[in-house]
Amino acid sequence: MTERKIITSFTAMPAHDGDGVDLRRAFPGVQLTDHDPFLLLDELGPTDLAPGEARGFPPHPHRGFETVTYLLSGEMQHRDSWGNRGLLRSGDVQWMTAGSGLVHSEMPGEELARAGGRLHGFQLWVNLPRRDKMLAPRYQDTPGERIPVATDGDSVRVKVIAGQALGVTGVIETRIPILYLHATLAPGAEFVQPVARRANAFLYVVEGEAESGGSLIHPKQIGLLDRSGEGVRIRNVGGSELSVLLLAGDPLGEPVARHGPFVMNSKEEIIQAVDDFRSGRMGSMV
Ligand code: FE2
């Protein structure tokens, strides 16, 4: 297998969003606007919250793409304008297809708000192709126990959130082929993952030191991969465990019209989205 190389790597920028959630935004930012079909990657925390200190994301709309929330620690209570609700706990994944639109809130779970604790997780935005942008909203709330884990000996452990790794297939359905893996590697261990040449791919180092395609990637750095090989090789070159996300997806190659929480193909569709939101056609939260 020929190995993909790292085109560029950079550190995710500390930022705040919602009503004061500490996060690191890998993109969009000055270095990268998107990586088709991916529109955003945030690492939420890790933040150790005192009782009553937890913050969240009060009601806001979405249309035209998917939000994927993966919690490593803490709790998030989700509610939307169509009456859906769910509690996300450590290890759980919520794959939300916003489609034609909804208004939702993502707030700290009751226990985290009351007692405090650690909030740590990720939010990823995956674009939808033109044909799927106006689908009815769909939720795939997936408890951690249902996320399959692939292993290679004792030194490589891979949570398969979407796609396939080491012969294990994820349970979440995606609209276009998406690979979303969370790998943990012991010092010196190596993980090799086939990735179709047409797919755009990147990795994000959560903790530890990674080497891939001849480049070193440090904690809180994103490494964008080129399309020169049939796969990605990741090696733990640090003295402690490496925790790394590997994402890949088929590029849509469609125009992107983006305005805050709406991502469509044209300016006219954005104007329509804003109008639909303002006139309550995405529902409302009281
Ligand atoms: Fe949201």
PDB file of C-alpha atoms and ligand atoms in Angstrom:
ATOM      1  CA  MET A   1       0.000   0.000   0.000  1.00  0.00           C
ATOM      2  CA  THR A   2       1.315   3.441  -0.853  1.00  0.00           C
ATOM      3  CA  GLU A   3       0.916   5.868   1.965  1.00  0.00           C
ATOM      4  CA  ARG A   4      -0.706   9.278   1.803  1.00  0.00           C
ATOM      5  CA  LYS A   5       1.452  12.252   2.773  1.00  0.00           C
ATOM      6  CA  ILE A   6       0.600  15.184   5.008  1.00  0.00           C
ATOM      7  CA  ILE A   7       0.071  18.341   2.920  1.00  0.00           C
ATOM      8  CA  THR A   8      -0.057  20.683   5.866  1.00  0.00           C
ATOM      9  CA  SER A   9      -0.624  20.623   9.597  1.00  0.00           C
ATOM     10  CA  PHE A  10      -1.599  23.339  12.036  1.00  0.00           C
ATOM     11  CA  THR A  11      -2.892  23.808  15.566  1.00  0.00           C
ATOM     12  CA  ALA A  12      -6.626  24.173  16.210  1.00  0.00           C
ATOM     13  CA  MET A  13      -7.361  27.662  17.547  1.00  0.00           C
ATOM     14  CA  PRO A  14      -8.817  28.185  21.029  1.00  0.00           C
ATOM     15  CA  ALA A  15     -12.285  29.714  20.722  1.00  0.00           C
ATOM     16  CA  HIS A  16     -15.644  30.109  22.451  1.00  0.00           C
ATOM     17  CA  ASP A  17     -19.052  29.300  21.060  1.00  0.00           C
ATOM     18  CA  GLY A  18     -22.594  28.891  22.333  1.00  0.00           C
ATOM     19  CA  ASP A  19     -22.982  30.687  25.653  1.00  0.00           C
ATOM     20  CA  GLY A  20     -19.297  30.339  26.512  1.00  0.00           C
ATOM     21  CA  VAL A  21     -18.174  26.780  25.731  1.00  0.00           C
ATOM     22  CA  ASP A  22     -14.375  26.538  25.610  1.00  0.00           C
ATOM     23  CA  LEU A  23     -13.314  24.751  22.468  1.00  0.00           C
ATOM     24  CA  ARG A  24     -10.602  24.421  19.870  1.00  0.00           C
ATOM     25  CA  ARG A  25     -11.648  24.978  16.282  1.00  0.00           C
ATOM     26  CA  ALA A  26      -9.563  23.089  13.733  1.00  0.00           C
ATOM     27  CA  PHE A  27     -11.628  24.618  10.903  1.00  0.00           C
ATOM     28  CA  PRO A  28     -13.143  26.781   9.549  1.00  0.00           C
ATOM     29  CA  GLY A  29     -10.457  29.347  10.234  1.00  0.00           C
ATOM     30  CA  VAL A  30      -7.776  31.399   8.548  1.00  0.00           C
ATOM     31  CA  GLN A  31      -5.823  28.315   7.487  1.00  0.00           C
ATOM     32  CA  LEU A  32      -8.694  26.236   6.184  1.00  0.00           C
ATOM     33  CA  THR A  33     -12.302  27.064   5.287  1.00  0.00           C
ATOM     34  CA  ASP A  34     -13.423  23.491   4.695  1.00  0.00           C
ATOM     35  CA  HIS A  35     -12.187  20.108   3.528  1.00  0.00           C
ATOM     36  CA  ASP A  36     -14.989  18.890   1.269  1.00  0.00           C
ATOM     37  CA  PRO A  37     -17.280  17.261   2.475  1.00  0.00           C
ATOM     38  CA  PHE A  38     -16.232  18.380   5.999  1.00  0.00           C
ATOM     39  CA  LEU A  39     -17.272  21.891   7.067  1.00  0.00           C
ATOM     40  CA  LEU A  40     -16.148  22.176  10.697  1.00  0.00           C
ATOM     41  CA  LEU A  41     -14.263  20.329  13.415  1.00  0.00           C
ATOM     42  CA  ASP A  42     -14.344  21.482  17.051  1.00  0.00           C
ATOM     43  CA  GLU A  43     -12.783  19.827  20.058  1.00  0.00           C
ATOM     44  CA  LEU A  44     -15.020  20.730  23.028  1.00  0.00           C
ATOM     45  CA  GLY A  45     -12.810  21.178  26.068  1.00  0.00           C
ATOM     46  CA  PRO A  46     -11.413  19.252  27.763  1.00  0.00           C
ATOM     47  CA  THR A  47     -12.689  21.586  30.489  1.00  0.00           C
ATOM     48  CA  ASP A  48     -13.037  20.795  34.190  1.00  0.00           C
ATOM     49  CA  LEU A  49     -16.223  22.522  35.252  1.00  0.00           C
ATOM     50  CA  ALA A  50     -17.183  23.532  38.784  1.00  0.00           C
ATOM     51  CA  PRO A  51     -20.789  22.958  39.923  1.00  0.00           C
ATOM     52  CA  GLY A  52     -23.088  25.349  38.048  1.00  0.00           C
ATOM     53  CA  GLU A  53     -20.344  26.391  35.650  1.00  0.00           C
ATOM     54  CA  ALA A  54     -21.246  24.220  32.658  1.00  0.00           C
ATOM     55  CA  ARG A  55     -22.205  26.076  29.479  1.00  0.00           C
ATOM     56  CA  GLY A  56     -23.835  24.902  26.283  1.00  0.00           C
ATOM     57  CA  PHE A  57     -25.334  25.877  22.981  1.00  0.00           C
ATOM     58  CA  PRO A  58     -28.745  27.601  23.434  1.00  0.00           C
ATOM     59  CA  PRO A  59     -31.385  27.316  20.654  1.00  0.00           C
ATOM     60  CA  HIS A  60     -30.039  27.863  17.131  1.00  0.00           C
ATOM     61  CA  PRO A  61     -31.058  26.567  13.696  1.00  0.00           C
ATOM     62  CA  HIS A  62     -29.360  24.317  11.113  1.00  0.00           C
ATOM     63  CA  ARG A  63     -30.134  23.454   7.503  1.00  0.00           C
ATOM     64  CA  GLY A  64     -28.334  21.638   4.708  1.00  0.00           C
ATOM     65  CA  PHE A  65     -25.774  19.437   6.483  1.00  0.00           C
ATOM     66  CA  GLU A  66     -25.138  17.015   9.371  1.00  0.00           C
ATOM     67  CA  THR A  67     -23.727  17.628  12.839  1.00  0.00           C
ATOM     68  CA  VAL A  68     -21.910  14.797  14.565  1.00  0.00           C
ATOM     69  CA  THR A  69     -21.317  15.065  18.305  1.00  0.00           C
ATOM     70  CA  TYR A  70     -18.998  12.562  19.978  1.00  0.00           C
ATOM     71  CA  LEU A  71     -18.507  12.844  23.726  1.00  0.00           C
ATOM     72  CA  LEU A  72     -15.475  11.454  25.534  1.00  0.00           C
ATOM     73  CA  SER A  73     -16.510  12.851  28.896  1.00  0.00           C
ATOM     74  CA  GLY A  74     -19.467  14.715  30.368  1.00  0.00           C
ATOM     75  CA  GLU A  75     -23.117  14.952  29.366  1.00  0.00           C
ATOM     76  CA  MET A  76     -25.115  16.917  26.847  1.00  0.00           C
ATOM     77  CA  GLN A  77     -28.850  17.311  26.764  1.00  0.00           C
ATOM     78  CA  HIS A  78     -30.268  17.739  23.288  1.00  0.00           C
ATOM     79  CA  ARG A  79     -33.688  19.180  22.392  1.00  0.00           C
ATOM     80  CA  ASP A  80     -35.125  20.308  19.091  1.00  0.00           C
ATOM     81  CA  SER A  81     -38.059  22.223  17.670  1.00  0.00           C
ATOM     82  CA  TRP A  82     -39.766  19.024  16.456  1.00  0.00           C
ATOM     83  CA  GLY A  83     -39.980  17.523  19.954  1.00  0.00           C
ATOM     84  CA  ASN A  84     -36.921  15.293  19.752  1.00  0.00           C
ATOM     85  CA  ARG A  85     -34.735  15.021  22.807  1.00  0.00           C
ATOM     86  CA  GLY A  86     -31.868  12.893  23.990  1.00  0.00           C
ATOM     87  CA  LEU A  87     -29.084  12.732  26.527  1.00  0.00           C
ATOM     88  CA  LEU A  88     -25.564  12.150  25.272  1.00  0.00           C
ATOM     89  CA  ARG A  89     -23.130  10.585  27.717  1.00  0.00           C
ATOM     90  CA  SER A  90     -19.458   9.734  27.674  1.00  0.00           C
ATOM     91  CA  GLY A  91     -18.689   7.550  24.626  1.00  0.00           C
ATOM     92  CA  ASP A  92     -21.990   8.289  22.858  1.00  0.00           C
ATOM     93  CA  VAL A  93     -22.371   9.663  19.344  1.00  0.00           C
ATOM     94  CA  GLN A  94     -25.211  11.731  17.963  1.00  0.00           C
ATOM     95  CA  TRP A  95     -25.287  11.828  14.160  1.00  0.00           C
ATOM     96  CA  MET A  96     -27.869  14.469  13.306  1.00  0.00           C
ATOM     97  CA  THR A  97     -28.983  15.004   9.733  1.00  0.00           C
ATOM     98  CA  ALA A  98     -30.358  18.541   9.942  1.00  0.00           C
ATOM     99  CA  GLY A  99     -31.602  18.332   6.350  1.00  0.00           C
ATOM    100  CA  SER A 100     -34.448  20.791   5.690  1.00  0.00           C
ATOM    101  CA  GLY A 101     -34.039  22.362   9.094  1.00  0.00           C
ATOM    102  CA  LEU A 102     -34.625  22.463  12.795  1.00  0.00           C
ATOM    103  CA  VAL A 103     -33.893  24.598  15.804  1.00  0.00           C
ATOM    104  CA  HIS A 104     -32.046  22.822  18.576  1.00  0.00           C
ATOM    105  CA  SER A 105     -30.209  23.321  21.830  1.00  0.00           C
ATOM    106  CA  GLU A 106     -27.221  21.365  23.100  1.00  0.00           C
ATOM    107  CA  MET A 107     -26.930  22.050  26.811  1.00  0.00           C
ATOM    108  CA  PRO A 108     -25.022  20.415  29.680  1.00  0.00           C
ATOM    109  CA  GLY A 109     -26.791  17.399  31.158  1.00  0.00           C
ATOM    110  CA  GLU A 110     -28.447  17.932  34.539  1.00  0.00           C
ATOM    111  CA  GLU A 111     -25.793  15.991  36.435  1.00  0.00           C
ATOM    112  CA  LEU A 112     -22.888  17.847  34.796  1.00  0.00           C
ATOM    113  CA  ALA A 113     -24.608  21.195  35.432  1.00  0.00           C
ATOM    114  CA  ARG A 114     -25.324  20.386  39.086  1.00  0.00           C
ATOM    115  CA  ALA A 115     -22.181  18.598  40.192  1.00  0.00           C
ATOM    116  CA  GLY A 116     -19.643  19.829  37.637  1.00  0.00           C
ATOM    117  CA  GLY A 117     -17.146  17.543  35.983  1.00  0.00           C
ATOM    118  CA  ARG A 118     -15.173  17.204  32.801  1.00  0.00           C
ATOM    119  CA  LEU A 119     -16.584  18.104  29.422  1.00  0.00           C
ATOM    120  CA  HIS A 120     -14.639  16.698  26.480  1.00  0.00           C
ATOM    121  CA  GLY A 121     -15.817  15.832  23.024  1.00  0.00           C
ATOM    122  CA  PHE A 122     -15.966  16.709  19.370  1.00  0.00           C
ATOM    123  CA  GLN A 123     -18.371  18.259  16.951  1.00  0.00           C
ATOM    124  CA  LEU A 124     -17.974  17.632  13.249  1.00  0.00           C
ATOM    125  CA  TRP A 125     -20.079  19.094  10.436  1.00  0.00           C
ATOM    126  CA  VAL A 126     -20.524  16.963   7.330  1.00  0.00           C
ATOM    127  CA  ASN A 127     -21.983  18.588   4.235  1.00  0.00           C
ATOM    128  CA  LEU A 128     -24.947  17.038   2.451  1.00  0.00           C
ATOM    129  CA  PRO A 129     -25.118  16.690  -1.322  1.00  0.00           C
ATOM    130  CA  ARG A 130     -27.625  18.937  -3.122  1.00  0.00           C
ATOM    131  CA  ARG A 131     -30.092  16.031  -3.458  1.00  0.00           C
ATOM    132  CA  ASP A 132     -30.154  15.481   0.338  1.00  0.00           C
ATOM    133  CA  LYS A 133     -30.139  19.030   1.699  1.00  0.00           C
ATOM    134  CA  MET A 134     -33.923  19.169   2.145  1.00  0.00           C
ATOM    135  CA  LEU A 135     -34.397  15.694   3.640  1.00  0.00           C
ATOM    136  CA  ALA A 136     -36.536  15.453   6.766  1.00  0.00           C
ATOM    137  CA  PRO A 137     -34.318  15.755   9.868  1.00  0.00           C
ATOM    138  CA  ARG A 138     -33.023  12.433  11.164  1.00  0.00           C
ATOM    139  CA  TYR A 139     -31.254  11.411  14.350  1.00  0.00           C
ATOM    140  CA  GLN A 140     -28.944   8.492  14.915  1.00  0.00           C
ATOM    141  CA  ASP A 141     -28.317   8.712  18.659  1.00  0.00           C
ATOM    142  CA  THR A 142     -25.871   5.913  19.233  1.00  0.00           C
ATOM    143  CA  PRO A 143     -24.838   4.845  22.740  1.00  0.00           C
ATOM    144  CA  GLY A 144     -21.147   4.136  23.242  1.00  0.00           C
ATOM    145  CA  GLU A 145     -21.869   0.420  23.769  1.00  0.00           C
ATOM    146  CA  ARG A 146     -23.156   0.223  20.182  1.00  0.00           C
ATOM    147  CA  ILE A 147     -20.052   1.799  18.647  1.00  0.00           C
ATOM    148  CA  PRO A 148     -17.960  -1.161  17.503  1.00  0.00           C
ATOM    149  CA  VAL A 149     -14.310  -1.377  18.494  1.00  0.00           C
ATOM    150  CA  ALA A 150     -11.673  -2.951  16.262  1.00  0.00           C
ATOM    151  CA  THR A 151      -8.347  -4.077  17.676  1.00  0.00           C
ATOM    152  CA  ASP A 152      -4.972  -5.107  16.323  1.00  0.00           C
ATOM    153  CA  GLY A 153      -3.258  -6.994  19.124  1.00  0.00           C
ATOM    154  CA  ASP A 154      -3.025  -5.165  22.443  1.00  0.00           C
ATOM    155  CA  SER A 155      -1.544  -1.992  21.034  1.00  0.00           C
ATOM    156  CA  VAL A 156      -4.165  -0.666  18.584  1.00  0.00           C
ATOM    157  CA  ARG A 157      -7.781   0.048  19.450  1.00  0.00           C
ATOM    158  CA  VAL A 158     -10.112   1.727  16.973  1.00  0.00           C
ATOM    159  CA  LYS A 159     -13.642   2.955  17.647  1.00  0.00           C
ATOM    160  CA  VAL A 160     -15.470   2.742  14.346  1.00  0.00           C
ATOM    161  CA  ILE A 161     -17.955   5.623  14.426  1.00  0.00           C
ATOM    162  CA  ALA A 162     -18.570   5.438  10.675  1.00  0.00           C
ATOM    163  CA  GLY A 163     -17.114   3.321   7.890  1.00  0.00           C
ATOM    164  CA  GLN A 164     -14.909   0.302   8.271  1.00  0.00           C
ATOM    165  CA  ALA A 165     -11.583  -0.489   9.976  1.00  0.00           C
ATOM    166  CA  LEU A 166      -9.683  -3.732  10.576  1.00  0.00           C
ATOM    167  CA  GLY A 167     -12.674  -5.702   9.281  1.00  0.00           C
ATOM    168  CA  VAL A 168     -15.174  -4.015  11.618  1.00  0.00           C
ATOM    169  CA  THR A 169     -18.082  -1.961  10.226  1.00  0.00           C
ATOM    170  CA  GLY A 170     -19.717   0.967  12.017  1.00  0.00           C
ATOM    171  CA  VAL A 171     -23.460   0.996  12.748  1.00  0.00           C
ATOM    172  CA  ILE A 172     -24.186   4.612  11.794  1.00  0.00           C
ATOM    173  CA  GLU A 173     -25.534   5.212   8.288  1.00  0.00           C
ATOM    174  CA  THR A 174     -24.068   8.087   6.301  1.00  0.00           C
ATOM    175  CA  ARG A 175     -25.498   9.792   3.190  1.00  0.00           C
ATOM    176  CA  ILE A 176     -22.156   9.675   1.387  1.00  0.00           C
ATOM    177  CA  PRO A 177     -19.237   7.378   2.227  1.00  0.00           C
ATOM    178  CA  ILE A 178     -17.664   8.738   5.428  1.00  0.00           C
ATOM    179  CA  LEU A 179     -14.936   7.230   7.545  1.00  0.00           C
ATOM    180  CA  TYR A 180     -14.806   8.417  11.162  1.00  0.00           C
ATOM    181  CA  LEU A 181     -12.375   6.538  13.404  1.00  0.00           C
ATOM    182  CA  HIS A 182     -11.031   7.204  16.883  1.00  0.00           C
ATOM    183  CA  ALA A 183      -7.807   5.266  17.272  1.00  0.00           C
ATOM    184  CA  THR A 184      -5.694   4.783  20.379  1.00  0.00           C
ATOM    185  CA  LEU A 185      -2.184   3.440  19.906  1.00  0.00           C
ATOM    186  CA  ALA A 186       0.365   2.283  22.463  1.00  0.00           C
ATOM    187  CA  PRO A 187       3.871   3.785  22.198  1.00  0.00           C
ATOM    188  CA  GLY A 188       5.606   2.459  19.065  1.00  0.00           C
ATOM    189  CA  ALA A 189       2.393   0.997  17.630  1.00  0.00           C
ATOM    190  CA  GLU A 190       1.280   1.525  14.056  1.00  0.00           C
ATOM    191  CA  PHE A 191      -2.158   1.591  12.445  1.00  0.00           C
ATOM    192  CA  VAL A 192      -2.740   1.304   8.719  1.00  0.00           C
ATOM    193  CA  GLN A 193      -6.103   2.196   7.206  1.00  0.00           C
ATOM    194  CA  PRO A 194      -7.064   1.897   3.539  1.00  0.00           C
ATOM    195  CA  VAL A 195      -8.724   5.079   2.257  1.00  0.00           C
ATOM    196  CA  ALA A 196     -10.155   5.352  -1.269  1.00  0.00           C
ATOM    197  CA  ARG A 197      -8.057   7.648  -3.493  1.00  0.00           C
ATOM    198  CA  ARG A 198     -11.065   9.835  -4.294  1.00  0.00           C
ATOM    199  CA  ALA A 199     -11.691  10.642  -0.610  1.00  0.00           C
ATOM    200  CA  ASN A 200     -10.454  13.716   1.234  1.00  0.00           C
ATOM    201  CA  ALA A 201      -8.898  12.789   4.548  1.00  0.00           C
ATOM    202  CA  PHE A 202      -7.377  14.352   7.652  1.00  0.00           C
ATOM    203  CA  LEU A 203      -6.275  13.368  11.096  1.00  0.00           C
ATOM    204  CA  TYR A 204      -6.561  15.215  14.385  1.00  0.00           C
ATOM    205  CA  VAL A 205      -4.304  14.391  17.310  1.00  0.00           C
ATOM    206  CA  VAL A 206      -6.127  14.548  20.637  1.00  0.00           C
ATOM    207  CA  GLU A 207      -3.228  13.413  22.834  1.00  0.00           C
ATOM    208  CA  GLY A 208       0.237  12.053  22.167  1.00  0.00           C
ATOM    209  CA  GLU A 209       2.639  12.324  19.253  1.00  0.00           C
ATOM    210  CA  ALA A 210       1.820  10.957  15.811  1.00  0.00           C
ATOM    211  CA  GLU A 211       3.844  10.382  12.687  1.00  0.00           C
ATOM    212  CA  SER A 212       2.066   9.973   9.381  1.00  0.00           C
ATOM    213  CA  GLY A 213       3.346  10.246   5.828  1.00  0.00           C
ATOM    214  CA  GLY A 214       6.747  11.347   7.114  1.00  0.00           C
ATOM    215  CA  SER A 215       5.388  14.259   9.170  1.00  0.00           C
ATOM    216  CA  LEU A 216       5.018  14.695  12.906  1.00  0.00           C
ATOM    217  CA  ILE A 217       1.621  15.791  14.209  1.00  0.00           C
ATOM    218  CA  HIS A 218       1.418  17.141  17.751  1.00  0.00           C
ATOM    219  CA  PRO A 219      -1.534  17.307  20.165  1.00  0.00           C
ATOM    220  CA  LYS A 220      -4.358  19.643  19.058  1.00  0.00           C
ATOM    221  CA  GLN A 221      -3.022  19.655  15.506  1.00  0.00           C
ATOM    222  CA  ILE A 222      -4.895  18.711  12.384  1.00  0.00           C
ATOM    223  CA  GLY A 223      -2.960  17.110   9.530  1.00  0.00           C
ATOM    224  CA  LEU A 224      -4.457  17.263   6.044  1.00  0.00           C
ATOM    225  CA  LEU A 225      -3.609  14.270   3.877  1.00  0.00           C
ATOM    226  CA  ASP A 226      -3.003  14.318   0.146  1.00  0.00           C
ATOM    227  CA  ARG A 227      -4.532  11.797  -2.261  1.00  0.00           C
ATOM    228  CA  SER A 228      -1.254  10.184  -3.326  1.00  0.00           C
ATOM    229  CA  GLY A 229      -1.818   6.758  -1.790  1.00  0.00           C
ATOM    230  CA  GLU A 230      -4.347   4.057  -1.112  1.00  0.00           C
ATOM    231  CA  GLY A 231      -4.162   4.414   2.626  1.00  0.00           C
ATOM    232  CA  VAL A 232      -3.068   6.220   5.748  1.00  0.00           C
ATOM    233  CA  ARG A 233      -0.427   5.004   8.168  1.00  0.00           C
ATOM    234  CA  ILE A 234      -0.304   6.430  11.682  1.00  0.00           C
ATOM    235  CA  ARG A 235       2.487   5.656  14.128  1.00  0.00           C
ATOM    236  CA  ASN A 236       2.765   6.558  17.795  1.00  0.00           C
ATOM    237  CA  VAL A 237       6.213   8.129  18.148  1.00  0.00           C
ATOM    238  CA  GLY A 238       5.668   9.469  21.669  1.00  0.00           C
ATOM    239  CA  GLY A 239       6.228   7.928  25.081  1.00  0.00           C
ATOM    240  CA  SER A 240       2.545   7.811  26.034  1.00  0.00           C
ATOM    241  CA  GLU A 241      -0.682   6.658  24.448  1.00  0.00           C
ATOM    242  CA  LEU A 242      -1.683   8.317  21.167  1.00  0.00           C
ATOM    243  CA  SER A 243      -5.329   9.310  20.743  1.00  0.00           C
ATOM    244  CA  VAL A 244      -6.143  10.368  17.193  1.00  0.00           C
ATOM    245  CA  LEU A 245      -9.177  10.904  14.979  1.00  0.00           C
ATOM    246  CA  LEU A 246      -8.999   9.842  11.343  1.00  0.00           C
ATOM    247  CA  LEU A 247     -11.659  11.182   8.990  1.00  0.00           C
ATOM    248  CA  ALA A 248     -12.227  10.679   5.297  1.00  0.00           C
ATOM    249  CA  GLY A 249     -15.092  11.424   2.950  1.00  0.00           C
ATOM    250  CA  ASP A 250     -15.905  11.600  -0.726  1.00  0.00           C
ATOM    251  CA  PRO A 251     -15.804  15.237  -1.845  1.00  0.00           C
ATOM    252  CA  LEU A 252     -19.141  16.537  -3.129  1.00  0.00           C
ATOM    253  CA  GLY A 253     -17.552  18.956  -5.610  1.00  0.00           C
ATOM    254  CA  GLU A 254     -20.621  21.223  -5.385  1.00  0.00           C
ATOM    255  CA  PRO A 255     -20.742  24.979  -4.752  1.00  0.00           C
ATOM    256  CA  VAL A 256     -20.878  25.820  -1.039  1.00  0.00           C
ATOM    257  CA  ALA A 257     -22.963  28.784   0.098  1.00  0.00           C
ATOM    258  CA  ARG A 258     -22.427  29.164   3.804  1.00  0.00           C
ATOM    259  CA  HIS A 259     -24.048  31.519   6.257  1.00  0.00           C
ATOM    260  CA  GLY A 260     -23.568  30.615   9.928  1.00  0.00           C
ATOM    261  CA  PRO A 261     -25.715  27.554  10.664  1.00  0.00           C
ATOM    262  CA  PHE A 262     -27.004  27.218   7.081  1.00  0.00           C
ATOM    263  CA  VAL A 263     -24.960  25.525   4.353  1.00  0.00           C
ATOM    264  CA  MET A 264     -26.558  25.392   0.919  1.00  0.00           C
ATOM    265  CA  ASN A 265     -25.467  25.491  -2.746  1.00  0.00           C
ATOM    266  CA  SER A 266     -26.526  29.037  -3.662  1.00  0.00           C
ATOM    267  CA  LYS A 267     -27.087  32.479  -2.157  1.00  0.00           C
ATOM    268  CA  GLU A 268     -30.798  32.245  -3.042  1.00  0.00           C
ATOM    269  CA  GLU A 269     -31.111  29.046  -0.992  1.00  0.00           C
ATOM    270  CA  ILE A 270     -29.429  30.796   1.958  1.00  0.00           C
ATOM    271  CA  ILE A 271     -31.890  33.698   1.738  1.00  0.00           C
ATOM    272  CA  GLN A 272     -34.710  31.121   1.690  1.00  0.00           C
ATOM    273  CA  ALA A 273     -33.220  29.337   4.727  1.00  0.00           C
ATOM    274  CA  VAL A 274     -33.004  32.574   6.739  1.00  0.00           C
ATOM    275  CA  ASP A 275     -36.583  33.422   5.762  1.00  0.00           C
ATOM    276  CA  ASP A 276     -37.834  29.917   6.661  1.00  0.00           C
ATOM    277  CA  PHE A 277     -36.106  30.125  10.035  1.00  0.00           C
ATOM    278  CA  ARG A 278     -37.457  33.608  10.812  1.00  0.00           C
ATOM    279  CA  SER A 279     -40.991  32.696   9.876  1.00  0.00           C
ATOM    280  CA  GLY A 280     -40.958  29.569  12.044  1.00  0.00           C
ATOM    281  CA  ARG A 281     -40.841  26.964   9.253  1.00  0.00           C
ATOM    282  CA  MET A 282     -37.981  25.205  11.071  1.00  0.00           C
ATOM    283  CA  GLY A 283     -40.145  25.032  14.180  1.00  0.00           C
ATOM    284  CA  SER A 284     -39.411  26.973  17.323  1.00  0.00           C
ATOM    285  CA  MET A 285     -38.345  26.275  20.877  1.00  0.00           C
ATOM    286  CA  VAL A 286     -40.249  27.849  23.727  1.00  0.00           C
TER     287      VAL A 286
HETATM  288 FE   FE2 B   1     -26.101  22.914  16.644  1.00  0.00          FE
END
